[in-house]
Short mmCIF file of C-alpha atoms and ligand atoms in Angstrom, two decimals:
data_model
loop_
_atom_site.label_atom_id
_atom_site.label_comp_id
_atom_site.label_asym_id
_atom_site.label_seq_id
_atom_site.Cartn_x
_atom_site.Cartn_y
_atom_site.Cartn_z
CA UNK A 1 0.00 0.00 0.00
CA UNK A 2 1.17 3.15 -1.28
CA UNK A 3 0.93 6.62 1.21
CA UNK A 4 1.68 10.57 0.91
CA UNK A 5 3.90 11.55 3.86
CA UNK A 6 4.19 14.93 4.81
CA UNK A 7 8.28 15.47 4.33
CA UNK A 8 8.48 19.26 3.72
CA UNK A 9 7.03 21.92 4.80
CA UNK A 10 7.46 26.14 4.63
CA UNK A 11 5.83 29.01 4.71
CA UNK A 12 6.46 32.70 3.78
CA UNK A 13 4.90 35.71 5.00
CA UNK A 14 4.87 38.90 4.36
CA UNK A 15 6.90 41.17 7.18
CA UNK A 16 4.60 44.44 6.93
CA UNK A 17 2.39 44.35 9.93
CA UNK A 18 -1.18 45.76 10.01
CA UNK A 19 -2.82 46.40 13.75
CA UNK A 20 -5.85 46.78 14.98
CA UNK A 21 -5.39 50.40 15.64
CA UNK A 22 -4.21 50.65 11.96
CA UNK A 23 -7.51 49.86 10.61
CA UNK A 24 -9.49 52.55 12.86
CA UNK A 25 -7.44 55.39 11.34
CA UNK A 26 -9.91 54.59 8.71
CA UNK A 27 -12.59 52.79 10.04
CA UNK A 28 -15.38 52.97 12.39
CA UNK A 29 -13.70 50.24 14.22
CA UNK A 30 -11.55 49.59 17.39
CA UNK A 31 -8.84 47.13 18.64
CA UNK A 32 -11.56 46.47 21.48
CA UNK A 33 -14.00 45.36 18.82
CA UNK A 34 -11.76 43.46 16.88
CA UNK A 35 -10.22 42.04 19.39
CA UNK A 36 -13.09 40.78 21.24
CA UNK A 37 -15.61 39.33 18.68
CA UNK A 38 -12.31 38.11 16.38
CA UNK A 39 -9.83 37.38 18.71
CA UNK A 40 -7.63 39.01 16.04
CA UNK A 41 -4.97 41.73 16.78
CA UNK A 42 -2.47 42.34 13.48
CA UNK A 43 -2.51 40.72 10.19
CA UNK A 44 -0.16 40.48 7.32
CA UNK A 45 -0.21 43.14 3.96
CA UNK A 46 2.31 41.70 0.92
CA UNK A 47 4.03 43.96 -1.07
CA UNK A 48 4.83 41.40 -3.12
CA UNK A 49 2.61 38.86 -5.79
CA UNK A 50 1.01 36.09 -4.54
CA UNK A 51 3.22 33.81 -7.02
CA UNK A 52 6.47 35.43 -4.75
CA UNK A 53 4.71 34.59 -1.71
CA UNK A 54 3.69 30.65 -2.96
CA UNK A 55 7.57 30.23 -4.83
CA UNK A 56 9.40 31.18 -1.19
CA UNK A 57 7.21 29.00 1.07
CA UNK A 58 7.67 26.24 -1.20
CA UNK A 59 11.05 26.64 -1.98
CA UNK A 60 11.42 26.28 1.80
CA UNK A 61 9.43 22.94 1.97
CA UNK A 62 11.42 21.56 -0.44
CA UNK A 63 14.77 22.27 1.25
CA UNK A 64 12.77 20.95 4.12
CA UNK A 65 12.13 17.57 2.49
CA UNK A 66 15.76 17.64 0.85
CA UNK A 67 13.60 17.22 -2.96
CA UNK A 68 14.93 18.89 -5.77
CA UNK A 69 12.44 20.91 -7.78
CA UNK A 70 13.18 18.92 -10.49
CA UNK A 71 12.04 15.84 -9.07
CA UNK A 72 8.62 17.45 -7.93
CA UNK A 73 5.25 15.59 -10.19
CA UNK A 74 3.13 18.06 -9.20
CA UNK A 75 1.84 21.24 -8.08
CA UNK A 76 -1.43 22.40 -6.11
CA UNK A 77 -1.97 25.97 -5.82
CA UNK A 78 -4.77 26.37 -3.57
CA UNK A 79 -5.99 29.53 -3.30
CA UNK A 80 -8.32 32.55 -4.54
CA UNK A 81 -5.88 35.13 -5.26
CA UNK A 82 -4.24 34.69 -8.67
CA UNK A 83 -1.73 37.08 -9.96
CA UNK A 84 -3.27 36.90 -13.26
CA UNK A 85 -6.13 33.59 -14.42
CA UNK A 86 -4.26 32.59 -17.98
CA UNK A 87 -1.61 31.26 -17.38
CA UNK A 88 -2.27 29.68 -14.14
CA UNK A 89 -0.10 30.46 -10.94
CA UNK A 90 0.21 26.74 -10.39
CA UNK A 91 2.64 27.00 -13.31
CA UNK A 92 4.42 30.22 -12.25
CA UNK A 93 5.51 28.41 -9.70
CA UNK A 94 6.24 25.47 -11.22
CA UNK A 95 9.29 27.97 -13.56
CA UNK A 96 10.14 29.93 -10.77
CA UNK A 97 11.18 26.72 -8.51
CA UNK A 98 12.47 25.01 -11.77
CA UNK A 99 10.05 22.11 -11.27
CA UNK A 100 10.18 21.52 -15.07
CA UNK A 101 8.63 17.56 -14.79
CA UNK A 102 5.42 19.38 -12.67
CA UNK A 103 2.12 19.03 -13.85
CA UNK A 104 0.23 22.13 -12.15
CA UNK A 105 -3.13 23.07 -11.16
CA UNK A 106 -4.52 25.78 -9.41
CA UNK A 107 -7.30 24.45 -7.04
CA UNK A 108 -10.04 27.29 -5.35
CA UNK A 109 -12.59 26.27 -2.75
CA UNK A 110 -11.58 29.38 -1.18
CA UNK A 111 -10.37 28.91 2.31
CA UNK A 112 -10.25 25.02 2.13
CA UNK A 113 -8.62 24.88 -0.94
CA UNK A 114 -5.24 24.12 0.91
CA UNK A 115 -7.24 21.29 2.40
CA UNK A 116 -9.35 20.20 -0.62
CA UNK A 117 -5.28 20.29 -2.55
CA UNK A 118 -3.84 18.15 -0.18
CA UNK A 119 -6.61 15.52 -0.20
CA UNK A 120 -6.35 15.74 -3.71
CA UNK A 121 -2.56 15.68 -3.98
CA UNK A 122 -2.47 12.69 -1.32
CA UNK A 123 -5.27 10.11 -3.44
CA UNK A 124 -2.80 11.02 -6.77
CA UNK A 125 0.05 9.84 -4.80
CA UNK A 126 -1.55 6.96 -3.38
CA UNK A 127 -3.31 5.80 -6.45
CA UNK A 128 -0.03 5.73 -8.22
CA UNK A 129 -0.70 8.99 -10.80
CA UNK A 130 2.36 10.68 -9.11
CA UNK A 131 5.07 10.59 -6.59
CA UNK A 132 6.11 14.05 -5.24
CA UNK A 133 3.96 16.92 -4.90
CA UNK A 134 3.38 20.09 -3.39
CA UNK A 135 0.71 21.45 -2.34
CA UNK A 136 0.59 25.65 -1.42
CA UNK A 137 -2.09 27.76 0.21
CA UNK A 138 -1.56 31.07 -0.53
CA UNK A 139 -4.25 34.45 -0.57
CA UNK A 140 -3.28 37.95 -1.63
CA UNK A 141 -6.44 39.39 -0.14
CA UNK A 142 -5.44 42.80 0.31
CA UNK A 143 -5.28 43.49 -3.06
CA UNK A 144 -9.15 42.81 -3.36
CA UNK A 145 -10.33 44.02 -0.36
CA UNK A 146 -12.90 46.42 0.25
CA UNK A 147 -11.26 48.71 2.21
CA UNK A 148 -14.35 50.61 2.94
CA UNK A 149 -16.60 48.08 4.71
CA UNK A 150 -15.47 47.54 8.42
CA UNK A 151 -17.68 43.89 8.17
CA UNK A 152 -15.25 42.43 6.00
CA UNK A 153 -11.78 44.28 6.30
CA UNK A 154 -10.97 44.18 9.76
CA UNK A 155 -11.14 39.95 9.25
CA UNK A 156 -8.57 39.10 6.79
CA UNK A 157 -4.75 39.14 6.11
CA UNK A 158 -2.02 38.06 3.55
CA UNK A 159 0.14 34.97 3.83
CA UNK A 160 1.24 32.10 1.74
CA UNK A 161 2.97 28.10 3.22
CA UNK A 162 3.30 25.14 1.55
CA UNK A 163 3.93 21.32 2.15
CA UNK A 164 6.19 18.64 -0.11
CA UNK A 165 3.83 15.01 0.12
CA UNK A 166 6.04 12.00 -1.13
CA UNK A 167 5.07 8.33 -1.97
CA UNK A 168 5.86 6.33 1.11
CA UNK A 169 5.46 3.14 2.38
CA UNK A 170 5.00 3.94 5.95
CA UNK A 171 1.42 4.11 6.84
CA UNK A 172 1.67 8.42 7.38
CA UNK A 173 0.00 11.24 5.82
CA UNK A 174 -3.46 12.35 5.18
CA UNK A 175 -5.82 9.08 6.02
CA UNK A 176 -8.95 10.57 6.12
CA UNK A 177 -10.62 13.27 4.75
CA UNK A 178 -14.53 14.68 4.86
CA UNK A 179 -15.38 16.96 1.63
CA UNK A 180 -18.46 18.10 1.81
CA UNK A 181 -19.99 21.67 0.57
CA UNK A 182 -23.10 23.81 2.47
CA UNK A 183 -24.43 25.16 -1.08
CA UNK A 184 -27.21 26.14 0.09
CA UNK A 185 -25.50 29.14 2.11
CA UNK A 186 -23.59 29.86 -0.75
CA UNK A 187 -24.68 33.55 -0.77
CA UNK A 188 -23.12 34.27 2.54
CA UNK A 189 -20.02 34.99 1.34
CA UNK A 190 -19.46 36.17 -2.22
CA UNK A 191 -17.20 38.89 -3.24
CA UNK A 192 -18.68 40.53 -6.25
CA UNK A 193 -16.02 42.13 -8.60
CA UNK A 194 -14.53 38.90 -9.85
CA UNK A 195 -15.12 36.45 -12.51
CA UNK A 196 -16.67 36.78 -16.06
CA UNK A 197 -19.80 38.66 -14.71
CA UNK A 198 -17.99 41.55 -14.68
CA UNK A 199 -15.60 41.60 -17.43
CA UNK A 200 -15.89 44.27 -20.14
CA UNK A 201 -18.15 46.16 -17.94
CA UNK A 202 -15.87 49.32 -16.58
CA UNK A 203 -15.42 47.74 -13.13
CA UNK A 204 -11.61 47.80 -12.07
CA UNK A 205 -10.13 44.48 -10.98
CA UNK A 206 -9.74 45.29 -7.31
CA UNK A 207 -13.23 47.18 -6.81
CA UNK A 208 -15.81 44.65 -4.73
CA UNK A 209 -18.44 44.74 -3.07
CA UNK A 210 -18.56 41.82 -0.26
CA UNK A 211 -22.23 39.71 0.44
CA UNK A 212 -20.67 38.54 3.73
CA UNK A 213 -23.40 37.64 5.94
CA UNK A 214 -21.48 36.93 9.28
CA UNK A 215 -23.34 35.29 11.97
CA UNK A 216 -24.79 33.25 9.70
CA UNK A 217 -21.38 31.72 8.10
CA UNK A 218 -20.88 31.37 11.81
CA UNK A 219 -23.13 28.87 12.59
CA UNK A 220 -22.79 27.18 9.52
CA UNK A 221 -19.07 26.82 9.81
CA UNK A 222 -19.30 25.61 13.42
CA UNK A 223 -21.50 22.81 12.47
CA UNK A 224 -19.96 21.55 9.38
CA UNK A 225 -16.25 21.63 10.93
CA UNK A 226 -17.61 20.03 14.16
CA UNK A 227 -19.64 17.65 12.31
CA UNK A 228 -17.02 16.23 9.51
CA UNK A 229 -14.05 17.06 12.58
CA UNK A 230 -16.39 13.79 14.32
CA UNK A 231 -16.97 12.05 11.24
CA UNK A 232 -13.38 11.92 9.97
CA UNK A 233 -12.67 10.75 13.72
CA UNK A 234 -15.06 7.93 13.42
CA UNK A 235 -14.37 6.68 10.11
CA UNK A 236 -10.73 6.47 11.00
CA UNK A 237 -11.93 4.31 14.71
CA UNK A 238 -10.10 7.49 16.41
CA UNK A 239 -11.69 9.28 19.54
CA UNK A 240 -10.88 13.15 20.19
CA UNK A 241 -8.27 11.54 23.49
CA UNK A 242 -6.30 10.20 20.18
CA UNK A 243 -6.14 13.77 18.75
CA UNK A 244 -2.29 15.35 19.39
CA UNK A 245 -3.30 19.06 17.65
CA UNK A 246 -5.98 20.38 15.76
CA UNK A 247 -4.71 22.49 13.14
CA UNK A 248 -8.29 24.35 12.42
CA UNK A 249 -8.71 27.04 9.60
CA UNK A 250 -8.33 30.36 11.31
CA UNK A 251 -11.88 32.64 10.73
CA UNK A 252 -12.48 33.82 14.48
CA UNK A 253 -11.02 32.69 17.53
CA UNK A 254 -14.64 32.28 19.33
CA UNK A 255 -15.24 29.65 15.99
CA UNK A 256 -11.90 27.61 17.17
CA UNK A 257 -13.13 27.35 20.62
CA UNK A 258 -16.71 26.20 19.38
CA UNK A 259 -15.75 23.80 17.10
CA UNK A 260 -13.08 22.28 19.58
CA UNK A 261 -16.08 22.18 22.06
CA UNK A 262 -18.21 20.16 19.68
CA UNK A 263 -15.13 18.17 18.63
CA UNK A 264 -14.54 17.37 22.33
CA UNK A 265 -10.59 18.41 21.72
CA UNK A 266 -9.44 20.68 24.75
CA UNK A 267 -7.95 24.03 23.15
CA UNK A 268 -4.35 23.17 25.23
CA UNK A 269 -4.75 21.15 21.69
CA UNK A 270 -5.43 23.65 19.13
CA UNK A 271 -2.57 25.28 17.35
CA UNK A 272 -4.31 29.23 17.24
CA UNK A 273 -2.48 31.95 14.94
CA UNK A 274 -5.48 34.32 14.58
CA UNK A 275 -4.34 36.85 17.20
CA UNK A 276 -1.14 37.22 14.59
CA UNK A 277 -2.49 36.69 10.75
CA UNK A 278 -6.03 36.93 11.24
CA UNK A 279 -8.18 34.89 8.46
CA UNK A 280 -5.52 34.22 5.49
CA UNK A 281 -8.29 32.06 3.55
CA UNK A 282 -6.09 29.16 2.12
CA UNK A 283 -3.36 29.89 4.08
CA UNK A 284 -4.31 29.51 7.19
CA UNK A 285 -3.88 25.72 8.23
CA UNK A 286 -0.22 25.39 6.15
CA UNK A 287 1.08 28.67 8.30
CA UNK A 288 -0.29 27.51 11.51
CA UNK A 289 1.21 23.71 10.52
CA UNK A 290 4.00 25.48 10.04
CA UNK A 291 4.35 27.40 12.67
CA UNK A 292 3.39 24.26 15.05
CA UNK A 293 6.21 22.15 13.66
CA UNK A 294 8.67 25.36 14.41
CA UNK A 295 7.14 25.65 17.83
CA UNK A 296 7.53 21.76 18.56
CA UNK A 297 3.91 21.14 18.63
CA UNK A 298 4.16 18.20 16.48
CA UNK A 299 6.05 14.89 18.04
CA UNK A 300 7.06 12.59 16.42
CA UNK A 301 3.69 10.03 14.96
CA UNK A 302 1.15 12.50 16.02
CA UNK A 303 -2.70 12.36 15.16
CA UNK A 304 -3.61 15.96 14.30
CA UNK A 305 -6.77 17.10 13.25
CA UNK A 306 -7.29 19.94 10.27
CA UNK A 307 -11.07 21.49 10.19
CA UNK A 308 -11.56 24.19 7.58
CA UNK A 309 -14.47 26.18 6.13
CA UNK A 310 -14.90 28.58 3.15
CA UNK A 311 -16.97 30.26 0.43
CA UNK A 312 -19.14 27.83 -1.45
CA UNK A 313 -19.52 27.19 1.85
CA UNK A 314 -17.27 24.18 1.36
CA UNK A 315 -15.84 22.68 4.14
CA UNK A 316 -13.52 19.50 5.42
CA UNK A 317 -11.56 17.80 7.79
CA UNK A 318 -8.55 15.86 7.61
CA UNK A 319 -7.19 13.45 9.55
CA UNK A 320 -3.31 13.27 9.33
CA UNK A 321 -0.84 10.98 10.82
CA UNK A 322 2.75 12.67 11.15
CA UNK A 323 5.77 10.66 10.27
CA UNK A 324 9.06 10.49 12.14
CA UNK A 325 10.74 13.12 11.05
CA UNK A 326 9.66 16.81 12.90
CA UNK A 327 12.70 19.18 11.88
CA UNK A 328 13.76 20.03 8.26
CA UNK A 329 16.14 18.51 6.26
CA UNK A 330 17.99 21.77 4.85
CA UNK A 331 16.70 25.42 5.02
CA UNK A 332 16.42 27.58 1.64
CA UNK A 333 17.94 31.14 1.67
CA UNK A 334 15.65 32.41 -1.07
CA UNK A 335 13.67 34.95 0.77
CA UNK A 336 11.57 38.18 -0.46
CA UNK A 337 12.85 41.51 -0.86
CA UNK A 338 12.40 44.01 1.83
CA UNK A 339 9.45 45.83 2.24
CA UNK A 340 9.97 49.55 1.14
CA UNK A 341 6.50 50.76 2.79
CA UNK A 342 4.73 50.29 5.84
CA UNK A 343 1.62 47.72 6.06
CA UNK A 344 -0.74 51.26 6.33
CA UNK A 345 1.12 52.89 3.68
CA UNK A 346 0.08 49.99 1.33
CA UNK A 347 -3.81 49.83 2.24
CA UNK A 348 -3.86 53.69 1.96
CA UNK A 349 -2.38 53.39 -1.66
CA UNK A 350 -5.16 50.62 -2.54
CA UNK A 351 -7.77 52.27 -0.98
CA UNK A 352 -6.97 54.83 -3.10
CA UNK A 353 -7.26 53.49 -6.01
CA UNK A 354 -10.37 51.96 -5.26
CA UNK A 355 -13.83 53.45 -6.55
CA UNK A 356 -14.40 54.44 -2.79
CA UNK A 357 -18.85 54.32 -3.28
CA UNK A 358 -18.46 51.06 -5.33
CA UNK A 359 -19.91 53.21 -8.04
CA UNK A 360 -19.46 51.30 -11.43
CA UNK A 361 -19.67 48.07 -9.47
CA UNK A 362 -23.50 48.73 -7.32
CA UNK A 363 -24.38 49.86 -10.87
CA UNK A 364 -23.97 46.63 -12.05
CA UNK A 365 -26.31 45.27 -9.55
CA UNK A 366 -29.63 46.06 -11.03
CA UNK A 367 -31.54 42.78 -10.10
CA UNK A 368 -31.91 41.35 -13.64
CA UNK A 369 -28.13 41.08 -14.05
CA UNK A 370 -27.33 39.71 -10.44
CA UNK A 371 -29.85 37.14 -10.46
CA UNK A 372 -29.65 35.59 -13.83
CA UNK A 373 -26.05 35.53 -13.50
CA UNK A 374 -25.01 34.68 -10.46
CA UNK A 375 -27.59 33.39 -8.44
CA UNK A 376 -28.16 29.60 -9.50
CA UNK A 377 -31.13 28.64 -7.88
CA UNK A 378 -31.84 25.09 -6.64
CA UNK A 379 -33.45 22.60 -8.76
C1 COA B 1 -18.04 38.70 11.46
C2 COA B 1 -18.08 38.43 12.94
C3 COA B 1 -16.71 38.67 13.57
C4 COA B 1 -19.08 39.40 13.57
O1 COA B 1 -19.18 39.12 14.98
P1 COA B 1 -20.60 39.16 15.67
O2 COA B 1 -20.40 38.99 17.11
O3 COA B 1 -21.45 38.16 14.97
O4 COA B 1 -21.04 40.65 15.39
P2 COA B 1 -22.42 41.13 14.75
O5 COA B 1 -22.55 40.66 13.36
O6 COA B 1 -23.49 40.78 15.73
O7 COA B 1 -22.24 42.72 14.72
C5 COA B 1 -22.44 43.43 15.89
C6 COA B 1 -22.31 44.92 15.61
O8 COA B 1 -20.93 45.26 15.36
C7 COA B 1 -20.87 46.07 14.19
N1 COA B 1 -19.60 45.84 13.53
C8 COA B 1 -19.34 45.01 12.50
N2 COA B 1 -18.04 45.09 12.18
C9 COA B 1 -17.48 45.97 13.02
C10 COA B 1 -16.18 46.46 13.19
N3 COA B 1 -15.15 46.06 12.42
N4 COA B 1 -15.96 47.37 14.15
C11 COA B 1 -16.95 47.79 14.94
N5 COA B 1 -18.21 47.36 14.83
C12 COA B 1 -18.47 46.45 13.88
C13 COA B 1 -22.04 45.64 13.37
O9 COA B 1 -22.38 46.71 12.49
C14 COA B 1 -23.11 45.43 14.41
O10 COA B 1 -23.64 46.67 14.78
P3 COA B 1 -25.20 46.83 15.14
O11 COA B 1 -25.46 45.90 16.28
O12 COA B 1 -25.31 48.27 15.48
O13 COA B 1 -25.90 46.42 13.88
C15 COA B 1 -18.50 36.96 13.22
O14 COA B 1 -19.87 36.80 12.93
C16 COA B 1 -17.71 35.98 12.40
O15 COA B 1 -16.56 35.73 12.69
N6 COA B 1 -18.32 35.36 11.39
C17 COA B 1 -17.68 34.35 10.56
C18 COA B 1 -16.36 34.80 9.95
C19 COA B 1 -16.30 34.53 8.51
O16 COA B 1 -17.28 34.40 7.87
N7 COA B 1 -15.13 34.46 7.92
C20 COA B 1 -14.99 34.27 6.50
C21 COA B 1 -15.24 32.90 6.07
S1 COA B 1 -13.80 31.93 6.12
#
């Protein structure tokens, strides 16, 4: 029997810091507020693509695993943010690393795509389509932001990490997985601004207006994590005593503790990077895996647990088995430029450039054109 074992792992982020207090020089908002409904305190703003971000973290899981690029089959880049749609960024990665024999695929279920990618990446391996792969989550959401609406932008942050999976013999890796999808709540969260909708219709790439309907994705994401977090346990004949870590997707802090509640997984168990990143979408679980492994959090054959949530509203949870090995091979020194500006400076110099009324974009929402094209009703 063939498995994917974690070997590598990386992740880059971007060093301009964005506070709390940042965000109220512009919003009706305060680090109080934030803080306490969020548990969030500073998140990350790139000044670089989200391609840079993706090519450092995984040039650093490689290293990691001791792979060479060139021996990588392929590439997942799971994620929302794309640099540009054609080509892919799968496959600016894939030239930037060198990985010349990849095949690669860019993967969005928003903020499970890292997730959905490494389920995906793992059953390739294991079915014998590939041997090496890596798998990114990465999300450039600054750059799409709307700066203007305090629902939506005090919530989310920049950051990109990455894991190498390798065809093993030892029984390690991803062993279970729940996919499942909450269509019906699909409208929660929808950013309007992207996609084909819009093209050729004088809205800037950048300009969007956010359908985010909070509480609700709440609820929703409590009981779908909770609920596959328990299935995934079952399926594999594991109880929540067996669990190590929890490695959860990253939304809101009072979401973690719920869904480690319903899980029955004490939070002295649940890696938390919130208070420092905020919600990174796709990055979330491969920076906090990251950061657990760095931290020691991860011995040596431990049973962690990796709930996640997103627009579509998809959802997941993975059940992973670590191998032996919890410190990197070899470090990379390819590393970003610096940062010229501050995190503040950047957001100003976006929100500037964004139609600040959502003008050309609200125009576009007469209610013949946003319900027969993007509002698929149920059968
Ligand atoms: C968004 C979220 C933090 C809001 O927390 P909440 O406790 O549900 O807050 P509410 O929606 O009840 O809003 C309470 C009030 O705060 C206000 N408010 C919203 N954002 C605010 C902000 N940044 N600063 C200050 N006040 C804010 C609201 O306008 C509302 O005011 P009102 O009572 O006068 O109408 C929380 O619902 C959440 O985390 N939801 C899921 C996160 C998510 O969807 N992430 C993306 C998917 S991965």
């Amino acid at each position: 029997m063939t498995y994917a074992a974690i070997t590598g792992w990386g992740a880059c982020m971007p060093p301009a810091v964005l506070s709390n207090d940042d965000l109220s020089t512009f919003l009706d908002t305060s680090d109080e507020w934030i803080a306490t409904r969020t548990g969030m305190k500073e998140r990350r703003i790139s000044h670089v693509g989200a391609i840079e971000l993706s090519t450092v973290a995984a040039a650093r899981a490689l290293a990691c695993a001791g792979l060479d690029a060139a021996d990588v089959d392929l590439i997942i880049y799971g994620g929302v943010s794309n640099d540009e749609l054609v080509p892919n960024s799968a496959s600016g990665v894939q030239i930037a690393l060198g990985a010349t024999r990849a095949a690669s695929i860019d993967l969005n279920t928003a903020c499970t795509s890292f997730c959905y990618g490494l389920t995906t990446a793992t059953a390739m391996i294991r079915t014998g389509v590939v041997r090496n792969a890596i798998v990114i989550g990465v999300e450039l959401i600054s750059r799409y932001m709307d700066w203007s609406n305090r629902n939506v932008a005090v919530l989310f942050g920049d950051g990109a990490a990455a894991v190498v999976l390798q065809a093993s013999d030892e029984e390690e890796g991803v062993l279970g997985s729940i996919l499942g999808c909450d269509a019906e709540g699909r409208q929660t969260l929808r950013v309007r601004g992207f996609g084909c909708t819009y093209a050729n219709r004088d809205v800037n790439f950048g300009d969007t207006i956010w359908d985010f309907d909070g509480q609700a994705i709440f609820k929703r994401a409590v009981h779908a994590m909770a609920d596959a977090s328990r299935r995934v346990m079952a399926e594999r004949g594991v109880g929540p005593d067996d669990i190590d870590l929890v490695v959860p997707h990253q939304a809101n802090l009072r979401i973690i503790e719920s869904v480690a509640k319903y899980a029955g997984v004490p939070m002295e168990k649940v890696m938390v990077t919130v208070q420092k990143y905020g919600n990174m979408s796709a990055a979330t679980v491969p920076v906090a895996l990251v950061e657990a492994l760095d931290e020691g959090r991860v011995r040596p054959g431990a049973t962690l647990l990796m709930p996640a949530f997103g627009g579509g509203l998809t959802y997941c949870s993975l059940l992973v088995k670590w191998g032996q090995r919890v410190t990197p091979i070899a470090t990379s020194d390819l590393t970003l430029p610096p940062a010229t500006k501050s995190a503040l400076e950047m957001v100003n110099e976006i929100r500037a450039q964004q139609d600040p009324h959502g003008r050309s974009l609200a125009g576009l929402m007469a209610p013949a054109f946003a319900e027969s094209w993007a509002h698929p009703q149920p059968a």
